[in-house]
CSV table of C-alpha atoms in Angstrom, one decimal:
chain,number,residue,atom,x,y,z
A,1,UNK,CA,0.0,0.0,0.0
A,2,UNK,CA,1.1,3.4,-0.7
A,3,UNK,CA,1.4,5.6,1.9
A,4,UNK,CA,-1.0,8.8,0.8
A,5,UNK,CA,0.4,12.7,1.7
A,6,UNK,CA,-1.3,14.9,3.8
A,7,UNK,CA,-2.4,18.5,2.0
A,8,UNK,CA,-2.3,21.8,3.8
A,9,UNK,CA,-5.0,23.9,4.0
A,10,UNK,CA,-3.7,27.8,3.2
A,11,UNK,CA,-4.3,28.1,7.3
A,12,UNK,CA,-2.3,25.4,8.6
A,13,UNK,CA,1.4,26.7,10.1
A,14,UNK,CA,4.2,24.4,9.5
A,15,UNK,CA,5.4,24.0,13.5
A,16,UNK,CA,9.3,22.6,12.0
A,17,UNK,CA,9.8,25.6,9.8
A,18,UNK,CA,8.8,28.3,12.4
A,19,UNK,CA,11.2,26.5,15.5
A,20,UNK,CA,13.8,26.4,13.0
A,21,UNK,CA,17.0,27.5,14.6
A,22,UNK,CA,18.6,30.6,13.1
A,23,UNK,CA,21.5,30.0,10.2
A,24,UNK,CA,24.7,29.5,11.9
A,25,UNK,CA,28.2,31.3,9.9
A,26,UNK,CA,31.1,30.2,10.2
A,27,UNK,CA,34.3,32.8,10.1
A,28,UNK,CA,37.3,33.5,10.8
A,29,UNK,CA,39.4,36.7,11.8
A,30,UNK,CA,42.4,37.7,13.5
A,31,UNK,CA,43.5,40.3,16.3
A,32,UNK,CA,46.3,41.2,18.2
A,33,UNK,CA,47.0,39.6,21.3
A,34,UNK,CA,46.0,42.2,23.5
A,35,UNK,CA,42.9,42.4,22.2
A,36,UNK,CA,42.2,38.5,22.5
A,37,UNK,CA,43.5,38.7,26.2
A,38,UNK,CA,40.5,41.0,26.6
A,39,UNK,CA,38.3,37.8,25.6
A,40,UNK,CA,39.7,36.0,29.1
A,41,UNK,CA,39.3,39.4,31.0
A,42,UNK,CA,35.5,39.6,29.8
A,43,UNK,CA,35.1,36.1,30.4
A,44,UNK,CA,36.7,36.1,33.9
A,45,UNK,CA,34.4,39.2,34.8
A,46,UNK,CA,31.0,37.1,33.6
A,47,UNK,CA,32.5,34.4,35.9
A,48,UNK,CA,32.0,36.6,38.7
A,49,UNK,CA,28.0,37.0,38.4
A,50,UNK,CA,27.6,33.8,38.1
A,51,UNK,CA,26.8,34.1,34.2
A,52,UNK,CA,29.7,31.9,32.0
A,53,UNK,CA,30.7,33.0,28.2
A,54,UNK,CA,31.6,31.7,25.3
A,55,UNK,CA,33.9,33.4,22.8
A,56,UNK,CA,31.3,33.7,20.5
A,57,UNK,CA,28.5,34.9,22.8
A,58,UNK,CA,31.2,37.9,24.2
A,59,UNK,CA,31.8,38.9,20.2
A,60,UNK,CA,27.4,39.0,19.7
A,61,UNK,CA,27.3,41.2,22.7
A,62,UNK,CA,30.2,43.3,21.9
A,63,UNK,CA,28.2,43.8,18.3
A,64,UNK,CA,24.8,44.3,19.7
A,65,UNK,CA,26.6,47.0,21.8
A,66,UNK,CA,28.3,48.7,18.6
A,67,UNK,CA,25.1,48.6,16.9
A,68,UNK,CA,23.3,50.8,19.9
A,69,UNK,CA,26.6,53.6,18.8
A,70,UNK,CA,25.3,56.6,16.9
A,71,UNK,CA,27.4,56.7,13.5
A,72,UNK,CA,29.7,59.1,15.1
A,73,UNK,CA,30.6,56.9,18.2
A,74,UNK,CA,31.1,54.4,16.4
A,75,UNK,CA,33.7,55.9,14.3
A,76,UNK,CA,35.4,57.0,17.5
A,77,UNK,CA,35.7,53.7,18.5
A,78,UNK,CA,37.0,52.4,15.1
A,79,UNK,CA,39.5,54.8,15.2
A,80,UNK,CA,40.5,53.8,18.6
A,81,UNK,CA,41.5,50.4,17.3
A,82,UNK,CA,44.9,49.8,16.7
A,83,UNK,CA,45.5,49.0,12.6
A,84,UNK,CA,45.7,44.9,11.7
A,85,UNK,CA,47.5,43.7,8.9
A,86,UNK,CA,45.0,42.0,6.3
A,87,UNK,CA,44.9,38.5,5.5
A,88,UNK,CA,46.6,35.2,7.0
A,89,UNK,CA,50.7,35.1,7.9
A,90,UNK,CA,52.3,33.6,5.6
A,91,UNK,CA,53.5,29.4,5.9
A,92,UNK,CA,57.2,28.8,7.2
């Protein structure tokens, strides 16, 4: 016997598309060491309410927080940055 499909009426919500979890990317970048240090600072400092942190979770936050930056702080705080060569280092 064949099994027969169910049809949707133009009401019916499809539950496994709206609990979808979001698209996840994949990158990678690279900073100076200072700046990476930081990462165990901000991680040490969520330690202490009790509230541990990924990596990844400390960069969203730090990007939810740029994105609250009018145009002109945000620029500020670009410029603040020290420069990073482009690219990956070259092989040995």
């Amino acid at each position: 016997m064949a099994k027969s499909r169910k049809t949707r009426e133009a009401g019916d919500i499809d539950v496994a598309t709206e609990a979808a979890p979001a698209k996840l990317v994949r990158d990678s970048f690279t900073m100076p060491a200072d700046d990476f240090a930081l990462v165990g600072v901000l991680k040490s400092r969520a330690l202490q309410v009790q509230r541990p942190a990924k990596k990844s979770e400390l960069l969203r936050a730090g990007l939810q927080a740029l994105s609250a930056l009018s145009p002109q702080a945000l620029a500020k705080a670009l410029d603040a940055l020290a420069p990073v060569k482009a690219g990956r280092p070259k092989k040995k």
